[in-house]
XYZ file of C-alpha atoms in Angstrom:
758
model
C 58.868 89.425 59.227
C 58.595 93.142 59.112
C 55.212 94.865 59.543
C 53.358 95.763 56.443
C 53.111 99.424 56.013
C 49.707 100.968 56.435
C 47.577 101.726 53.279
C 47.886 104.790 51.905
C 44.872 107.029 51.133
C 45.068 107.126 47.332
C 46.187 103.505 46.974
C 44.022 101.998 44.118
C 44.971 98.422 44.938
C 43.218 98.996 48.480
C 39.793 99.887 46.330
C 40.324 96.704 44.611
C 40.753 94.584 47.726
C 37.665 96.126 49.026
C 35.575 95.098 45.958
C 36.935 91.556 46.193
C 36.782 90.948 49.928
C 33.309 92.396 50.896
C 29.948 90.676 50.206
C 27.824 93.490 49.038
C 24.644 91.787 49.721
C 25.853 91.024 53.482
C 27.009 94.671 53.955
C 23.649 95.819 52.524
C 21.486 93.665 54.641
C 23.657 93.973 57.677
C 24.521 97.628 57.860
C 21.344 98.916 55.820
C 18.522 96.552 56.771
C 17.996 95.419 52.890
C 15.996 92.194 52.756
C 17.033 89.304 50.231
C 13.773 88.794 48.268
C 15.189 86.651 45.221
C 18.291 85.126 44.166
C 19.668 83.573 40.912
C 21.036 80.003 40.620
C 24.118 79.340 42.705
C 23.958 82.967 43.982
C 24.827 84.715 40.698
C 22.443 87.639 41.417
C 20.444 88.694 44.101
C 17.378 91.126 44.499
C 17.498 93.384 47.661
C 14.583 95.367 48.724
C 13.936 98.045 51.552
C 11.070 100.329 52.240
C 9.810 99.889 48.340
C 13.348 100.525 46.775
C 14.968 97.503 44.935
C 18.474 96.775 44.012
C 19.960 94.337 41.951
C 23.428 92.830 42.934
C 25.376 90.734 40.335
C 28.898 89.691 39.726
C 31.239 91.510 37.532
C 34.621 90.017 36.956
C 36.027 89.445 40.444
C 33.878 91.375 42.414
C 30.137 92.318 42.985
C 27.984 95.180 41.447
C 24.838 96.990 42.132
C 21.864 98.613 40.083
C 18.946 100.394 41.215
C 16.516 100.405 38.223
C 14.736 103.328 39.794
C 17.631 105.763 39.874
C 20.012 105.778 37.087
C 22.862 107.281 38.701
C 22.588 104.896 41.835
C 24.889 101.811 40.617
C 28.619 100.395 40.916
C 30.590 98.675 43.560
C 30.509 98.468 47.338
C 32.636 101.588 46.941
C 29.666 103.692 45.199
C 27.232 101.854 47.535
C 29.009 103.277 50.657
C 29.576 106.901 49.107
C 26.043 107.024 47.894
C 24.069 105.573 51.122
C 26.673 107.069 54.042
C 27.506 110.317 52.210
C 31.035 109.724 52.425
C 34.060 111.036 50.456
C 36.274 108.470 49.095
C 38.540 108.764 52.077
C 35.921 108.223 54.432
C 34.884 105.241 52.435
C 38.163 103.710 52.780
C 38.068 104.386 56.713
C 34.773 102.649 56.758
C 35.526 99.822 54.888
C 38.833 99.082 56.745
C 36.643 99.254 60.012
C 34.210 96.752 58.625
C 36.988 94.219 57.684
C 38.399 94.733 61.303
C 41.369 96.492 60.162
C 43.227 99.461 62.154
C 41.743 102.762 62.073
C 43.570 105.527 60.096
C 41.552 108.329 61.481
C 38.108 109.794 60.898
C 35.167 107.336 61.723
C 31.949 107.608 60.086
C 29.239 108.364 62.704
C 26.691 105.975 60.905
C 28.926 103.025 61.065
C 29.231 101.932 64.799
C 32.656 100.180 65.817
C 32.517 96.369 65.385
C 33.526 94.437 68.426
C 36.887 92.750 68.356
C 36.759 89.447 66.748
C 39.516 87.757 69.132
C 36.842 85.735 71.054
C 36.225 83.650 67.696
C 38.885 84.384 65.188
C 42.460 82.573 65.316
C 45.489 84.679 65.914
C 46.656 85.692 62.549
C 50.006 84.767 61.829
C 50.960 87.333 58.934
C 49.390 89.742 57.048
C 46.964 88.875 54.345
C 45.421 90.717 51.211
C 42.211 88.881 50.931
C 40.041 87.754 53.785
C 39.843 83.821 54.263
C 36.329 82.431 54.835
C 37.288 81.623 58.456
C 38.233 85.162 59.042
C 35.135 86.372 57.391
C 33.149 84.036 59.605
C 34.854 85.267 62.805
C 34.333 88.796 61.985
C 30.623 88.331 61.126
C 30.140 86.309 64.142
C 31.911 88.564 66.393
C 29.803 91.579 65.205
C 26.795 90.059 66.162
C 27.595 88.183 69.403
C 30.308 90.724 70.540
C 33.082 89.227 72.912
C 30.909 88.739 76.116
C 27.729 87.379 74.838
C 24.674 87.354 77.124
C 21.085 87.333 77.278
C 19.909 90.957 78.219
C 16.680 91.639 76.391
C 13.758 89.274 76.583
C 11.318 91.301 75.050
C 11.177 89.183 71.899
C 10.947 85.977 73.602
C 8.148 87.559 75.895
C 6.422 88.551 72.688
C 6.491 85.197 71.500
C 4.799 83.961 74.751
C 7.696 82.174 76.027
C 7.698 82.291 80.002
C 10.953 83.445 81.905
C 10.489 79.806 83.565
C 11.100 78.529 80.106
C 13.941 80.994 79.012
C 15.689 80.215 82.313
C 15.352 76.168 81.945
C 18.862 74.558 81.944
C 18.285 73.487 78.557
C 18.526 77.060 77.017
C 21.121 78.602 79.374
C 23.756 79.983 76.996
C 21.929 78.954 73.867
C 19.946 82.439 73.383
C 21.587 85.800 73.577
C 21.139 89.543 72.694
C 22.852 91.065 70.053
C 23.751 94.863 70.271
C 24.831 96.875 67.237
C 24.445 100.556 67.835
C 20.936 101.221 69.177
C 19.351 97.963 67.952
C 18.983 94.810 69.620
C 17.803 91.584 68.355
C 17.583 88.125 69.815
C 20.457 86.086 68.521
C 20.493 81.920 68.183
C 24.050 80.654 67.238
C 24.080 77.789 65.028
C 27.023 75.156 65.856
C 29.186 72.530 64.277
C 32.182 70.524 65.681
C 34.245 73.720 65.357
C 32.058 76.077 67.112
C 29.815 78.677 65.734
C 29.061 78.277 62.231
C 26.517 81.170 61.704
C 23.900 83.083 63.677
C 20.283 83.718 63.298
C 18.878 87.047 64.642
C 15.078 87.682 65.202
C 12.902 90.355 66.302
C 9.372 91.476 65.423
C 8.971 91.167 61.427
C 12.803 90.671 61.319
C 14.586 87.638 60.513
C 18.309 87.459 59.464
C 20.599 84.537 58.945
C 24.458 85.676 58.689
C 25.622 85.188 55.035
C 27.549 82.343 55.722
C 27.226 78.706 54.644
C 24.535 76.961 56.677
C 26.874 74.474 58.378
C 25.681 74.145 61.906
C 22.493 73.593 63.713
C 21.047 75.529 67.064
C 21.109 72.846 69.757
C 20.266 73.280 73.389
C 21.559 71.672 76.707
C 19.892 68.421 78.071
C 16.754 69.551 80.006
C 18.260 68.049 83.360
C 21.438 70.115 82.652
C 24.962 69.915 80.918
C 26.467 66.155 80.209
C 23.555 64.274 81.686
C 22.154 61.019 79.643
C 19.854 62.125 76.964
C 16.638 60.232 76.470
C 14.957 62.097 73.672
C 15.919 64.378 70.941
C 13.548 66.996 69.592
C 13.991 68.428 65.958
C 12.353 71.750 64.967
C 12.538 74.140 62.143
C 13.306 76.939 64.473
C 14.789 77.775 68.239
C 11.507 79.438 69.093
C 9.554 76.401 68.092
C 11.699 74.400 70.210
C 11.371 76.445 73.130
C 7.575 76.504 72.480
C 7.359 72.790 72.313
C 9.162 72.874 75.764
C 6.713 75.075 77.448
C 3.785 72.835 76.099
C 4.928 69.536 76.608
C 7.776 69.339 79.092
C 7.789 72.192 81.519
C 6.601 71.327 84.849
C 5.592 67.512 83.588
C 6.458 64.898 85.876
C 8.215 61.683 84.243
C 9.446 63.608 81.026
C 12.432 62.145 79.437
C 15.891 64.261 79.478
C 15.621 65.915 76.166
C 17.844 67.831 73.578
C 16.391 70.331 71.493
C 17.997 70.966 67.824
C 16.733 73.404 65.165
C 17.831 74.098 61.659
C 16.458 77.756 61.046
C 14.445 76.958 58.291
C 15.347 74.832 55.185
C 17.671 71.853 56.123
C 20.752 71.406 54.285
C 22.727 68.122 53.727
C 25.439 69.102 56.052
C 22.803 69.788 58.760
C 21.496 66.381 58.833
C 24.796 64.986 58.926
C 25.290 66.948 62.178
C 21.998 65.663 63.689
C 22.896 62.041 62.815
C 26.309 62.659 64.656
C 24.171 63.945 67.883
C 22.199 60.558 67.584
C 25.518 58.811 67.365
C 26.918 60.790 70.606
C 23.895 61.074 72.736
C 22.353 57.750 71.964
C 18.581 58.863 72.766
C 15.797 56.407 72.996
C 13.884 58.056 70.362
C 13.867 61.134 67.880
C 10.835 63.289 67.730
C 10.269 65.316 64.577
C 8.574 68.671 65.528
C 8.636 70.354 62.410
C 5.580 72.899 61.135
C 2.190 71.302 60.552
C 2.300 71.837 56.689
C 3.467 70.764 53.597
C 6.796 71.946 53.906
C 7.140 70.543 57.491
C 5.819 67.258 56.170
C 8.336 67.056 53.307
C 11.153 67.703 56.019
C 9.841 64.825 58.125
C 9.909 62.717 54.834
C 13.460 63.097 54.416
C 14.511 62.665 57.877
C 12.921 59.274 58.044
C 15.253 58.483 55.045
C 18.231 59.890 56.171
C 18.385 59.558 60.186
C 18.866 55.981 62.141
C 19.450 54.847 65.283
C 22.805 55.405 66.903
C 25.652 53.931 64.400
C 28.671 51.927 65.589
C 31.990 53.897 65.558
C 35.283 52.055 64.527
C 38.682 53.504 64.232
C 40.505 53.823 61.113
C 43.762 55.308 60.111
C 45.505 58.296 61.744
C 42.799 58.172 64.792
C 39.714 59.062 62.575
C 36.513 57.526 63.476
C 34.420 56.072 60.594
C 30.640 54.816 61.284
C 28.920 51.494 60.168
C 26.307 52.776 57.534
C 23.206 50.670 57.489
C 22.365 49.353 53.993
C 19.427 51.157 52.061
C 17.758 48.999 49.662
C 15.030 51.609 49.187
C 15.672 55.511 49.410
C 13.331 58.520 49.069
C 13.404 62.021 48.915
C 10.751 64.633 49.071
C 10.716 68.155 47.274
C 8.271 70.811 46.216
C 6.647 70.389 42.800
C 6.321 73.847 41.796
C 3.777 76.286 44.085
C 1.200 73.860 44.934
C 2.537 70.242 44.724
C 4.860 67.920 46.499
C 6.915 65.205 44.771
C 8.384 62.194 46.162
C 11.266 60.205 44.572
C 11.552 56.581 45.349
C 14.586 54.513 44.446
C 15.054 50.993 44.573
C 18.115 48.853 44.894
C 17.683 45.166 43.739
C 19.473 42.268 42.242
C 17.436 41.654 39.444
C 14.567 42.709 37.120
C 12.212 40.544 38.530
C 12.902 41.748 42.077
C 12.225 45.274 40.932
C 9.159 44.549 38.878
C 7.855 42.984 42.293
C 8.898 45.914 44.280
C 7.345 48.437 41.721
C 3.872 46.251 42.002
C 4.004 46.506 45.754
C 4.303 50.105 45.597
C 1.486 50.711 43.210
C -0.575 48.652 45.712
C 0.325 51.144 48.247
C -0.487 54.025 46.358
C -3.737 52.578 45.666
C -4.766 52.165 49.122
C -3.568 55.811 49.719
C -5.818 57.119 46.862
C -8.918 57.628 49.050
C -7.295 59.304 51.577
C -5.570 61.709 49.204
C -8.842 62.183 46.960
C -7.319 59.925 44.061
C -4.963 62.928 43.496
C -1.669 60.632 43.444
C 0.404 60.576 40.211
C 2.778 58.024 39.898
C 5.422 57.846 37.089
C 8.215 55.380 36.474
C 11.258 57.214 35.623
C 13.740 54.645 35.210
C 13.801 50.633 35.349
C 16.895 48.655 35.041
C 18.177 45.414 36.286
C 19.656 46.867 39.434
C 17.542 50.142 39.972
C 14.094 51.387 39.841
C 13.158 55.014 40.204
C 9.635 56.113 40.501
C 8.179 59.618 41.049
C 5.028 60.536 42.947
C 3.391 63.700 42.879
C 0.431 65.010 45.233
C -1.349 68.422 45.904
C 0.408 70.024 48.910
C -3.050 69.466 50.866
C -2.530 65.926 50.364
C 1.060 65.792 51.294
C 0.283 63.680 54.340
C -0.512 60.813 52.179
C 3.161 60.708 50.994
C 4.405 60.785 54.385
C 2.415 57.930 55.408
C 4.016 55.878 52.203
C 7.219 57.171 53.609
C 6.349 55.592 57.155
C 5.404 52.297 55.092
C 8.832 52.279 53.239
C 10.668 53.036 56.334
C 9.363 49.869 58.090
C 9.649 47.784 55.059
C 13.415 48.861 54.848
C 14.082 47.948 58.377
C 12.700 44.781 58.178
C 14.817 44.294 54.876
C 18.087 45.671 56.911
C 17.503 42.761 59.433
C 17.496 40.035 56.603
C 20.359 41.541 54.806
C 22.425 41.607 58.043
C 21.120 37.945 58.710
C 21.367 38.353 62.165
C 18.291 38.923 64.688
C 17.601 42.651 65.927
C 20.297 43.530 68.539
C 18.049 44.601 71.883
C 17.567 48.425 71.949
C 19.390 48.860 68.561
C 16.356 49.263 66.523
C 13.637 50.198 68.623
C 10.070 50.442 67.349
C 8.929 54.048 66.156
C 12.679 54.859 67.232
C 11.637 58.161 64.859
C 8.351 59.536 65.355
C 6.406 62.757 64.205
C 4.490 65.206 66.180
C 2.526 67.979 64.757
C 1.084 71.060 66.496
C -2.492 71.565 66.347
C -2.169 74.775 64.433
C 0.635 75.527 62.018
C 3.246 75.331 64.430
C 4.049 74.909 68.310
C 4.667 78.887 68.917
C 1.179 79.529 67.253
C -0.353 76.923 69.651
C 1.305 78.524 72.634
C 0.190 82.092 71.335
C -3.633 80.666 70.924
C -3.694 78.964 74.319
C -2.311 82.059 75.931
C -5.427 83.703 74.398
C -7.594 81.493 76.394
C -8.594 79.100 73.387
C -9.089 75.565 74.131
C -7.327 72.697 71.957
C -10.907 71.899 70.419
C -11.013 75.471 69.465
C -7.435 75.778 68.256
C -8.033 72.588 65.858
C -11.088 74.109 64.650
C -9.704 77.338 63.834
C -6.762 75.425 62.147
C -9.096 73.436 59.864
C -10.760 76.680 58.914
C -7.644 78.541 58.295
C -6.120 75.337 56.087
C -9.279 75.126 54.175
C -9.540 79.118 53.218
C -5.949 78.733 52.182
C -6.378 75.800 49.865
C -9.241 77.443 48.300
C -7.036 80.630 47.834
C -4.309 78.278 46.384
C -6.781 76.532 43.978
C -8.426 80.032 42.847
C -4.900 81.500 42.214
C -3.951 78.099 40.157
C -7.105 78.394 38.095
C -6.405 81.954 37.440
C -2.946 81.290 36.265
C -4.147 78.643 33.960
C -6.609 80.900 32.208
C -4.088 83.538 31.965
C -1.822 81.159 30.106
C -4.619 79.947 27.889
C -5.287 83.587 27.095
C -1.776 84.208 26.413
C -1.772 81.294 23.967
C -4.950 82.479 22.265
C -3.694 85.942 21.741
C -0.209 84.693 20.603
C -2.197 82.270 17.885
C -4.180 85.304 16.712
C -1.253 87.420 16.414
C 0.565 85.036 14.351
C -2.300 84.351 12.045
C -2.907 88.258 11.351
C 0.876 88.858 11.033
C 0.793 86.273 8.052
C -1.097 88.555 6.261
C 1.041 89.972 3.228
C -1.110 93.096 3.546
C -0.643 93.370 7.183
C 2.934 93.130 6.796
C 3.355 95.634 4.050
C 1.291 98.211 6.233
C 3.419 97.462 9.356
C 6.509 98.031 7.434
C 5.315 101.659 6.207
C 4.214 102.325 9.643
C 7.662 101.617 10.991
C 9.171 103.621 8.347
C 6.920 106.650 8.963
C 7.586 106.577 12.642
C 11.390 106.479 12.231
C 11.186 109.604 9.932
C 9.068 111.371 12.447
C 11.408 110.611 15.307
C 14.204 111.761 13.184
C 12.429 114.911 12.124
C 11.970 115.718 15.921
C 15.611 114.982 17.064
C 17.717 116.203 13.979
C 19.445 114.874 11.127
C 18.130 111.080 10.486
C 21.464 110.050 9.649
C 22.787 110.934 12.987
C 20.099 108.914 14.918
C 21.586 105.891 16.942
C 19.564 102.756 18.223
C 20.003 100.440 20.993
C 17.684 97.598 21.684
C 17.262 96.107 25.373
C 15.810 92.631 25.988
C 14.445 92.152 29.420
C 13.506 88.848 31.136
C 11.444 89.029 34.519
C 8.753 87.349 36.668
C 5.351 88.654 35.369
C 3.986 91.435 37.998
C 1.746 90.079 40.662
C -1.031 92.372 39.388
C -1.807 94.758 36.288
C -1.342 97.522 38.668
C 2.035 96.840 39.365
C 4.569 98.014 36.579
C 6.947 95.768 35.347
C 10.818 96.446 35.482
C 10.749 96.940 31.623
C 8.036 99.592 32.000
C 10.246 101.158 34.643
C 13.300 101.132 32.429
C 11.078 102.587 29.485
C 10.240 105.415 31.948
C 13.882 106.223 32.926
C 15.090 106.096 29.442
C 12.295 108.422 28.392
C 13.369 110.835 31.079
C 17.033 110.643 29.925
C 15.683 112.051 26.338
C 15.351 108.861 24.401
C 12.646 107.773 22.202
C 11.396 104.185 23.366
C 9.188 101.569 21.920
C 8.282 98.584 24.442
C 6.991 95.261 23.341
C 6.144 92.694 25.923
C 4.687 89.241 26.085
C 4.518 86.426 28.463
C 5.919 83.054 28.109
C 3.013 80.324 28.441
C 5.470 77.727 29.601
C 7.442 79.492 32.210
C 5.369 82.464 33.124
C 8.127 84.700 32.328
C 7.602 88.279 31.101
C 9.888 88.897 28.111
C 10.267 92.540 26.784
C 12.029 94.258 23.973
C 12.820 98.129 24.438
C 13.452 99.765 20.999
C 15.757 102.977 22.102
C 16.438 105.813 19.791
C 18.494 109.000 20.778
C 20.300 111.879 19.039
C 24.022 111.691 20.021
C 24.650 115.552 19.409
C 21.571 116.866 21.471
C 22.066 118.381 24.837
C 25.208 117.070 26.211
C 23.513 116.875 29.934
C 20.835 114.712 28.474
C 22.988 112.385 26.617
C 25.261 111.919 29.764
C 22.194 111.034 31.809
C 20.964 108.663 29.046
C 24.506 106.966 28.756
C 24.577 106.528 32.347
C 21.417 104.959 32.367
C 22.178 102.553 29.786
C 25.078 101.558 31.300
C 23.653 101.009 34.533
C 20.870 98.770 32.763
C 23.672 97.011 31.109
C 24.765 95.438 34.617
C 21.497 94.139 35.361
C 21.349 90.232 35.212
C 17.680 90.611 33.773
C 18.945 92.913 30.781
C 20.501 91.977 27.568
C 21.922 95.223 26.021
C 22.553 95.173 21.950
C 24.522 97.977 20.652
C 27.178 98.663 17.884
C 30.494 98.549 19.447
C 31.742 101.714 17.514
C 28.473 103.590 18.272
C 28.656 102.612 22.026
C 32.262 103.976 22.269
C 31.375 107.195 20.906
C 28.262 107.672 23.078
C 30.469 107.220 26.092
C 33.115 109.621 24.629
C 30.430 112.320 24.031
C 28.919 111.738 27.376
C 32.272 112.309 29.162
C 33.246 115.059 27.204
C 30.143 117.277 28.738
C 30.117 116.346 32.568
C 27.220 117.388 34.066
C 26.414 118.634 37.672
C 26.086 115.695 39.893
C 23.238 115.448 42.295
C 24.370 115.472 45.944
C 22.390 113.213 48.417
C 22.378 114.145 52.099
C 21.604 111.804 55.006
C 20.306 112.405 58.670
C 19.348 109.865 61.142
C 16.294 110.831 63.707
C 16.195 109.412 67.456
C 13.253 109.338 69.082
C 12.930 108.284 72.876
C 9.200 108.131 74.190
C 7.105 105.824 76.409
C 6.109 102.545 74.853
C 2.798 102.864 73.090
C 0.006 100.537 74.072
C -0.692 97.605 71.722
C -1.948 98.467 68.414
C -1.595 102.308 69.089
C 0.625 104.657 66.878
C 3.801 106.196 68.667
C 5.494 109.212 68.306
C 8.274 107.648 66.102
C 5.750 106.357 63.598
C 4.290 109.890 63.202
C 7.408 111.382 62.763
C 8.093 108.657 60.096
C 4.738 109.528 58.255
C 5.452 113.491 58.533
C 9.037 113.068 57.052
C 7.622 110.566 54.240
C 4.990 113.155 53.457
C 7.553 115.756 53.104
C 9.462 114.272 50.409
C 12.318 112.387 52.155
C 13.385 109.092 51.544
C 12.889 107.338 54.911
C 14.580 103.949 56.004
C 13.061 101.414 57.797
C 11.976 102.252 61.685
C 14.019 100.396 64.068
C 12.744 100.378 67.656
C 14.075 98.646 70.810
C 12.051 98.893 74.245
C 13.941 98.874 77.702
C 11.951 96.386 79.822
C 12.997 98.072 82.895
C 11.862 101.537 82.171
C 9.172 100.577 79.403
C 10.822 103.567 77.316
C 10.899 102.697 73.573
C 13.842 104.041 71.556
C 13.588 104.277 67.941
C 15.906 105.621 65.035
C 15.054 106.489 61.558
C 17.765 106.967 58.643
C 16.487 109.832 56.116
C 17.857 110.856 52.811
C 17.197 113.759 50.428
C 18.912 115.410 47.296
C 20.083 119.008 47.284
C 18.344 119.474 43.738
C 14.821 118.236 44.559
C 12.426 120.878 43.793
C 10.459 120.447 47.427
C 13.586 120.713 49.465
C 12.102 123.969 51.038
C 9.559 121.604 52.317
C 12.178 118.964 53.235
C 13.871 121.526 55.170
C 10.975 122.670 57.113
C 10.080 119.153 58.233
C 13.457 118.395 59.410
C 13.530 121.577 61.543
C 9.859 120.951 62.832
C 10.655 117.250 63.717
C 14.238 118.594 65.428
C 11.778 120.663 67.651
C 9.627 118.058 68.806
C 10.040 116.739 72.467
C 11.842 113.338 72.645
C 13.196 113.713 69.188
C 16.934 114.471 68.180
C 18.009 115.328 64.766
C 21.576 113.980 64.084
C 22.950 115.864 61.120
C 26.240 117.037 59.814
C 26.711 120.624 60.568
C 28.106 121.411 57.216
C 24.798 119.739 55.626
C 22.601 121.597 57.884
C 24.126 124.841 56.927
C 23.847 123.842 53.082
C 20.192 122.953 53.571
C 19.213 125.997 55.151
C 21.246 128.145 52.555
C 19.576 126.566 49.551
C 15.959 126.503 51.010
C 13.833 129.248 52.724
C 14.482 129.218 56.591
C 11.991 130.192 59.553
C 9.078 128.532 57.713
C 7.027 125.896 59.370
C 6.300 122.654 57.698
C 2.594 123.147 58.265
C 2.691 126.800 56.672
C 5.278 125.596 53.794
C 2.516 122.568 52.936
C -0.292 125.080 52.728
C 1.799 127.173 50.282
C 2.699 124.202 48.187
C -0.832 122.419 48.235
C -1.541 120.420 45.212
C 0.127 117.661 42.977
C 3.925 118.286 43.035
C 5.964 118.354 39.648
């Protein structure tokens, strides 16, 4: 097959391929440090945040688009995202995204985009050209970019900061299971998650940084046996994170004689169905004598343990089926259960009985009710029981308790588990096989505090186990009181909202009020028309916005931010908002009026703002089709001068600051922020051999911002500081100096421009 020709620099099909092949959320989080704060159902939209900036990413047709609610000019596809944040021309964007997809370079290489390691160590050899990246190719590329081709653990600083000793890190259990990921100057500790086919995804951890590759979580982190590879496993310990597993080992296994040969498994947070399947396959293969559930000592950890009790079982018998495949004999489940979160403050348990007759179902329901009655004193009589379905063959019951009493549901699950094991033996009509179903095969073990790593931290501070337990009780009580107070306040707010709504409806029904409001609306419309021109040429657009209510009154809602954007663009905006008492969602309506034949530049800005807001999943925009077409035509006919954003990178090398002290990097970041630059997140890594800290800050500014002189002086000052290096394109520096006064220090300029900026 002849080789496909290299892409042309003006090939529009290549841009479409970039949009369809590249996950914009993954690119923003991995390349630019954004965090995913919220996500819609089935991933239809994501809310990203970084240093106070918020982006909304949603799907438009066959690709993703983003919107910055705080900047109407900042929106579009992956192409626009790269052009804006990496200050590149379209040709440079092509080169950057080819490199991101692992394609051959065609020339210039962006300085802000370090070359990715070749994915050859993980990816299958391609058999021919592919227009769209497959899931396997994408996984191989992402994993290779993090792990490199020769993965190793070269930086232990994060593990040491989590109070893990070198003896623990060097244990045979963790050799080749913890690595250092290196991307440019940034180093993180990497924990790969495995399945039958190899690495499925990778979790990266550092101080205040946690990131799981944007891949399906179809693997688990798994150690080697503590006595070394290929040794018979006696115990399997399941945790939520690899750090918790290593902490458990240091607390309970390291140096202790007579400890069973142990294999550690971690899920990196919320457990998926596929991960449960993999853990059971490990049990089938390793045949341990016991399974220890070592999840967090909180409501979420107890929910994980309840569900493991239902799903996991002793090693299953394997049998061959057609084509050399292996199937497992599944034990019967006359009763099943599943725990979930029920809102913010409660845990729900769904119990499902399978039976042969209604009478049997009635008996089981009566037995469950009696068991719940026994649990009520321990749960402060807070267990709510509801029968959701009762048929001849099935009975489904739902129980709900406050999170603080979730241990009661775990006790109930233990009881159900013991009853099910007895029923299984009766259904199989054979005595229990020796060693097949040992008593307490699955047991739970909780930390004294929230988790085992916290225990390790407090013990390293000299606290005794009794002191840790006492502090944990105090912390939990304070947390529960905060939850109850917040729930009470939310209930009061809902009641007040219902009361206000009832009062408004009562007043609105008055004919006199309706007549007066109509006259006011007519007068307001005439006033706006008189101020903006001929009333006959007025145009109206309505935006409906649905969003979570702000955390407090001081935080502006997104609808309020949109109103300010539209006002700055020259529109008259009226905002109405109310909170839905059922869902707690804030629902707002913005009535937007504008003069289409006003200032051309203003109309273009307004048109761009409306089009950007229309892309948001939170907004429904209502506008007549003919007026929308006219607005866009008039805006395009009078293009305004575009603002140009420039970026630079500050690298700082300094001795490692003392714990709790502020270093030069933090001081520089604050100086630049105070001068009006948009500063990205501060990333730092310390060389354990030299104790030198290497930091990097990405900054940006616009050439049209009023305080450009102050921005330029601050950059010049930083460039003159010992240990600080300003990496800026020579052409950008020259243009900055041309447009801003030079030779003035930042301090002098600050004195001249003291006072509020406009």
